[in-house]
Amino acid sequence: MAEAGKILSPPAGRQKERPNQRLSVIGTRMLRKEDPRFLIGRGHFIDDIELPNMAHAAALRSPHAHARIKSIDAKAARALPGVICIMTGEDAAKETGPLPCFANPPVEQRCLALGKVRHVGEPVALVVADSRYIAEDAAALIQVEYELLPAVSDMMEAINSRGDAVLHPERGPDNVAEHRNYTFGPVEQEFAAATHVVKRRLRWSRSGGQPLETAGAVASYDEGSGKFTIHVNGSMYNYIGFTIATALKIPSHQVNIVPADAGGSFGSKLFLHKVSVLASLGARASGRPVKYIEDRIDNITASDNHGSDRIYDVELALDANHRMTALRYKVVDDYGAYFQYGLGTHGNGFSQTVGPYRIRAVGAEIYAVFTNKCQQGACRGFGSEVTNFMIERIVDAAVEQLNLDPIAFRRDNFIQPDEFPYQIPTGNLYDSGNYPGALDMALQMLGYEAWRDKQQAARAQGRYVGIGIASCQEKGVFSATEFWMLNRSPGFALTSSPESASVKIDPTGKAVISLHAPCWGNSPETVAAMVLAEQLTMDPADISVTYSDTDHGLPGTGPGGSRYTVMVTGAVTGAAAIIKEKLTRVAGHMLEADPRDLEFRGGKVGVKGAPGLEASIAEIAMQAHFFRLSLPDDPALTSGLDANYTYDHPLATLPRGDGDFGIFYPIMGHMCHMPVVEVDIETGQVSFLDYVAVHDCGTMINPMTVDGHVRGGTAQGIGTALLEEFRYDKSGQLLNTSFTDYLLPRVGNLPPQVRIGHLVTPSPYTEYGVKGAGEGGRMVAPPAVISAIEDALRPLGVRIDTVPVTPSRLRALIREAQARGGR
Amino acid sequence: MEDIEINVIVNGRTFKRRVEPRLLLTDFIRHGIGLTGTHVGCENGVCGACTVLLDGLATRACCTLAVQADGRRIETVESLGRLNNLAPLQRAFWEMHGLQCGYCTPGMLMLMTELLRENPNPDRDTIRARLNDNICRCTGYEDIVNSVERAVELMRTETAGR
């Protein structure tokens, strides 16, 4: 069992580049390397790829939530001119195995439904044709006879499903995918000793990343070599790409996966197994390259990446001094029809399950259930954004119930800056932090007291103005243990989550960095170029960045879990050290100086204290590439100037059982958001009067792109809080399958300005002290906004336990409150 | 239905093609004539990633048939500046971090091109009102508004410099 508190003998780190150095590139608002190609319309997105003789695929989607496939008649479809081939689930099962799954035992999902469909939108057949238009025409001609099965839409009912309503009967007699109990620390004792217990039931509804670009793949099959080339806009191909080969029943070296620019992901393109296998299946069958791009309905109904969908019953124990002592919750999570990441999204939440507070014990009872819906995947936060919502909502509930000051209560319960590294009850470690500092910065930036005065004045005029607050963690840099640590039996218990960089300096002194994971709309090229430029004192303009396919790839786990900037920085720093070593040796020879007397300055290597006695990187590179016989016969001085470096997780340990998961997510960012909203009680419309967002992600490589993540994530979090919800009816029909009715935030839904404050508490474990920031504002905006709305409606006594609180939902809550006698 | 011959002027060049009557303008632009800068997001006119200018008016190419463009003038993102000679609007998006993944960007640029032609000096509210037509999932829009304001400045300087 892990005991909460400061760790007296902190684990040794591997940090080489200390924080707070004098830096010339890192920390600047350098314009992004990625932008020019996007600005001129020359990105390389998946649908931009055209291969000679390419055919197009479309999927026939299931119209039913749950049904047996009795028969499929594709005769008329096959007869349509331009149709090349049509494959059903049975055809696909002859050539492909189940899709990859992290749960153990795995839940079988096929690229095309085999025997049964389990959600609306599930692919039933794949049509390959000369054009997408013909493929869709043909799909409409396929006759499928279904035998309807009872559909399960309500997650509470799913717990007691029996018989034909059970989605995966081979796993047991009901729709409970997992039911686990976890106890971290003395939960029972703390609750027994508590002076106050605060309870809430909370509802976090299903939403999704919904990037503007859907998922897709272009696959070709070379009959001569038996090898597939798969272009795909997913990630993790240099990590677990081989599992796509497994699904195709071929050896892994017979697949080369080539990345594309992704038009956003937000987690939803973490690992695109289905589109990759479908396109490959079509390519092998048709003998032509095949493009399969989800349309928007495919993406909404069958992306395999809906977000968390939870009902919490949560309790918070407090002592007589209003110190939070223990947290206990029962959560039911509607995972949909499959279970690709197992309970991963709950394990992720265990990384920061006490928030920024000194809570000593945590109890968690988790029901994961199957329903006839698109399965869950990743959605910016991977479950921890929901944990944050749960914690901050119960904190606000305590404030309300015990009539406390929301600021002082938080402040009094914070883990203090001198208590790091701090171990939380689950065993995870918070590497560093300054939570009171972030709170103070937010208060000061907002002009909190002045807003309280304005709020009073507004209330006097009958206006409903509220100030919200949320102080949340942003865990960064997952360790691979989180993929399996909640499995009953671990299965494939991997512990590596590396990231690599390859650096090559050409004979003219220009550098190319190869990354081993894709561009997802984050700024990997900018980050990699800035770190290398810092290391080698080069001009970033002399550095270009490219992306390795799997044939040339080194281990790379890719963006996700607010890890990529930390990991790329580590990888480039490591590769740069190798390059610097060689540059120094060659320069030592050229300058007839002891390498220990040399330094890097302005793109040159020179003798310390001897201005002018130096050689440029270009001169040294030329020497290293082409003049072997002028150099000593030293095996380290082989021709060329290049380096590969693989950076492993900076600080992780193995789980020590179900009560102590060890260190698995330690690079801990923090944020404090304070929105000011006004609610129109007649329409339920929420508008923003102000918004302050303080973030602490340690040392920033590029504050401009950090700001981008804060603002973009905040917008997404506001969408989660106010607008976004996949609504399934009782029969499992998804009611909003387009952006007409699945509402993404527009500029008019958002604050005119999000005022950003940066606090910098560097990590003692990562290079330069960088922490993650990619999940950004979505980790905190939902509880902050709900807190503000509740504050605005305090005169009416409105309590909000459900997100999204759409205008109609909010209007209903206001009416209820008015009926109860609130003003 | 038989293919129909159309003549469409795209970025100043006339393209004569025989197309299916049902061919979407997005597919014509992207795959028919290879200008892949125009993107497809929602496929039903909500997000605006496909925005092009049709006879100068911002238009959802995903909800327009190619045959409707017969004899008309289309401007796409490729008509703006090029790599080493970005237009002020593109330059401003770069400077102000008005894009992240870059997928909505061509539509945003064309929408704002239309606005700036109508009104070379829009205030923030005017920019926001027009921006409400399109969806960006990455930026939260604020940096796009800042970009357009910056473009106004850059264009003013450019005009003054002439």
Short mmCIF file of N, CA and C in Angstrom, two decimals, chain A residues 14 102 235-236 238-240 270 348 476-484 492-501 516-517 554-571 645-654 663-667 766:
data_model
loop_
_atom_site.label_atom_id
_atom_site.label_comp_id
_atom_site.label_asym_id
_atom_site.label_seq_id
_atom_site.Cartn_x
_atom_site.Cartn_y
_atom_site.Cartn_z
N ARG A 14 17.40 11.07 -14.33
CA ARG A 14 18.42 11.01 -15.37
C ARG A 14 18.55 12.36 -16.08
N PHE A 102 -6.11 -3.97 -25.91
CA PHE A 102 -5.26 -3.94 -24.71
C PHE A 102 -5.88 -4.68 -23.53
N SER A 235 -1.33 7.20 -35.17
CA SER A 235 -0.04 7.26 -34.48
C SER A 235 0.31 5.87 -33.97
N MET A 236 1.32 5.80 -33.14
CA MET A 236 1.74 4.56 -32.47
C MET A 236 2.22 3.48 -33.45
N ASN A 238 5.15 3.17 -34.82
CA ASN A 238 6.48 2.70 -34.45
C ASN A 238 6.52 2.12 -33.03
N TYR A 239 5.35 1.91 -32.46
CA TYR A 239 5.22 1.35 -31.12
C TYR A 239 4.55 -0.02 -31.24
N ILE A 240 3.33 0.01 -31.70
CA ILE A 240 2.59 -1.26 -31.79
C ILE A 240 2.06 -1.47 -33.20
N LEU A 270 -5.19 7.92 -32.02
CA LEU A 270 -4.06 7.35 -31.29
C LEU A 270 -3.54 6.11 -32.00
N ASN A 348 -5.60 5.69 -15.83
CA ASN A 348 -5.05 7.01 -16.10
C ASN A 348 -5.47 7.99 -15.00
N GLY A 476 1.47 14.25 -16.97
CA GLY A 476 2.17 14.18 -18.24
C GLY A 476 3.09 12.99 -18.28
N VAL A 477 3.28 12.43 -19.46
CA VAL A 477 4.26 11.39 -19.74
C VAL A 477 3.85 10.06 -19.09
N PHE A 478 2.96 9.33 -19.77
CA PHE A 478 2.53 8.05 -19.22
C PHE A 478 3.64 7.01 -19.32
N SER A 479 3.60 6.10 -18.38
CA SER A 479 4.42 4.89 -18.51
C SER A 479 3.51 3.79 -19.04
N ALA A 480 4.08 2.85 -19.78
CA ALA A 480 3.27 1.82 -20.44
C ALA A 480 2.52 0.94 -19.45
N THR A 481 2.92 0.97 -18.21
CA THR A 481 2.20 0.12 -17.23
C THR A 481 0.73 0.49 -17.16
N GLU A 482 0.40 1.73 -17.51
CA GLU A 482 -1.01 2.13 -17.42
C GLU A 482 -1.88 1.37 -18.41
N PHE A 483 -1.27 0.77 -19.44
CA PHE A 483 -2.09 0.04 -20.41
C PHE A 483 -2.65 -1.26 -19.85
N TRP A 484 -2.01 -1.83 -18.84
CA TRP A 484 -2.45 -3.15 -18.39
C TRP A 484 -2.61 -3.27 -16.88
N PHE A 492 -0.10 -8.83 -21.85
CA PHE A 492 1.21 -8.41 -22.34
C PHE A 492 1.65 -7.20 -21.52
N ALA A 493 2.46 -7.45 -20.49
CA ALA A 493 2.74 -6.42 -19.49
C ALA A 493 3.96 -5.58 -19.89
N LEU A 494 3.79 -4.81 -20.94
CA LEU A 494 4.92 -4.02 -21.43
C LEU A 494 5.25 -2.87 -20.47
N THR A 495 6.51 -2.47 -20.45
CA THR A 495 6.91 -1.38 -19.56
C THR A 495 7.67 -0.28 -20.30
N SER A 496 7.74 -0.37 -21.61
CA SER A 496 8.47 0.65 -22.38
C SER A 496 7.51 1.62 -23.03
N SER A 497 7.85 2.87 -22.99
CA SER A 497 7.10 3.88 -23.74
C SER A 497 8.10 4.92 -24.25
N PRO A 498 8.98 4.49 -25.13
CA PRO A 498 10.10 5.33 -25.55
C PRO A 498 9.75 6.33 -26.64
N GLU A 499 10.66 7.22 -26.90
CA GLU A 499 10.57 8.11 -28.05
C GLU A 499 11.97 8.29 -28.60
N SER A 500 12.08 8.29 -29.91
CA SER A 500 13.41 8.38 -30.53
C SER A 500 13.52 9.61 -31.41
N ALA A 501 14.76 10.00 -31.64
CA ALA A 501 15.06 11.04 -32.62
C ALA A 501 16.30 10.62 -33.37
N HIS A 516 9.80 9.81 -35.04
CA HIS A 516 9.30 8.46 -35.25
C HIS A 516 7.83 8.32 -34.87
N ALA A 517 7.16 9.45 -34.88
CA ALA A 517 5.72 9.53 -34.65
C ALA A 517 5.23 10.73 -35.45
N LEU A 554 12.49 4.05 -35.51
CA LEU A 554 13.02 3.60 -34.23
C LEU A 554 11.85 3.63 -33.24
N PRO A 555 12.05 3.08 -32.05
CA PRO A 555 10.93 3.07 -31.11
C PRO A 555 10.34 4.46 -30.86
N GLY A 556 9.05 4.58 -31.06
CA GLY A 556 8.39 5.88 -30.86
C GLY A 556 6.95 5.63 -30.46
N THR A 557 6.53 6.21 -29.36
CA THR A 557 5.19 5.95 -28.85
C THR A 557 4.21 7.00 -29.35
N GLY A 558 4.75 8.17 -29.66
CA GLY A 558 3.91 9.18 -30.30
C GLY A 558 3.21 10.12 -29.34
N PRO A 559 2.56 11.15 -29.92
CA PRO A 559 1.87 12.12 -29.08
C PRO A 559 0.69 11.49 -28.35
N GLY A 560 0.42 11.97 -27.16
CA GLY A 560 -0.68 11.44 -26.36
C GLY A 560 -0.28 11.53 -24.90
N GLY A 561 -1.27 11.76 -24.06
CA GLY A 561 -0.99 11.80 -22.63
C GLY A 561 -0.01 12.89 -22.25
N SER A 562 -0.06 14.00 -22.97
CA SER A 562 0.80 15.15 -22.67
C SER A 562 2.25 14.71 -22.46
N ARG A 563 2.75 13.91 -23.40
CA ARG A 563 4.09 13.36 -23.26
C ARG A 563 5.07 13.82 -24.33
N TYR A 564 4.53 14.28 -25.48
CA TYR A 564 5.39 14.30 -26.65
C TYR A 564 6.50 15.34 -26.57
N THR A 565 6.20 16.52 -26.09
CA THR A 565 7.25 17.54 -26.01
C THR A 565 8.34 17.12 -25.04
N VAL A 566 7.95 16.54 -23.91
CA VAL A 566 8.93 16.05 -22.95
C VAL A 566 9.81 14.99 -23.61
N MET A 567 9.17 14.06 -24.30
CA MET A 567 9.91 12.92 -24.84
C MET A 567 10.75 13.31 -26.05
N VAL A 568 10.23 14.17 -26.92
CA VAL A 568 11.01 14.62 -28.07
C VAL A 568 12.20 15.44 -27.59
N THR A 569 11.98 16.25 -26.58
CA THR A 569 13.08 17.03 -26.03
C THR A 569 14.18 16.10 -25.50
N GLY A 570 13.77 15.05 -24.81
CA GLY A 570 14.74 14.09 -24.30
C GLY A 570 15.46 13.37 -25.43
N ALA A 571 14.71 12.98 -26.45
CA ALA A 571 15.30 12.22 -27.56
C ALA A 571 16.27 13.10 -28.36
N TYR A 645 18.92 8.26 -31.20
CA TYR A 645 18.84 8.16 -29.75
C TYR A 645 17.41 7.83 -29.34
N THR A 646 17.30 6.89 -28.45
CA THR A 646 15.99 6.50 -27.93
C THR A 646 15.93 6.86 -26.46
N TYR A 647 14.98 7.70 -26.14
CA TYR A 647 14.81 8.23 -24.79
C TYR A 647 13.68 7.46 -24.12
N ASP A 648 13.99 6.83 -23.01
CA ASP A 648 12.96 6.10 -22.28
C ASP A 648 12.28 7.00 -21.27
N HIS A 649 11.22 6.50 -20.70
CA HIS A 649 10.47 7.27 -19.71
C HIS A 649 11.42 7.78 -18.63
N PRO A 650 11.35 9.05 -18.29
CA PRO A 650 12.32 9.61 -17.35
C PRO A 650 12.18 9.12 -15.91
N LEU A 651 11.03 8.59 -15.54
CA LEU A 651 10.87 8.17 -14.14
C LEU A 651 9.64 7.28 -14.02
N ALA A 652 9.84 5.99 -13.99
CA ALA A 652 8.71 5.08 -13.85
C ALA A 652 9.16 3.85 -13.08
N THR A 653 8.24 3.25 -12.33
CA THR A 653 8.54 2.02 -11.61
C THR A 653 7.42 1.01 -11.89
N LEU A 654 7.65 -0.21 -11.51
CA LEU A 654 6.65 -1.24 -11.73
C LEU A 654 5.54 -1.16 -10.69
N ILE A 663 5.12 4.32 -9.80
CA ILE A 663 5.20 5.62 -10.48
C ILE A 663 4.92 5.39 -11.95
N PHE A 664 3.83 5.95 -12.43
CA PHE A 664 3.48 5.71 -13.84
C PHE A 664 3.09 6.97 -14.60
N TYR A 665 3.03 8.09 -13.92
CA TYR A 665 2.59 9.32 -14.61
C TYR A 665 3.07 10.52 -13.80
N PRO A 666 4.37 10.67 -13.61
CA PRO A 666 4.86 11.56 -12.56
C PRO A 666 5.11 13.02 -12.95
N ILE A 667 5.14 13.32 -14.24
CA ILE A 667 5.54 14.68 -14.63
C ILE A 667 4.29 15.53 -14.56
N THR A 766 12.96 15.73 -16.08
CA THR A 766 12.98 15.76 -17.55
C THR A 766 14.06 16.74 -18.03
#
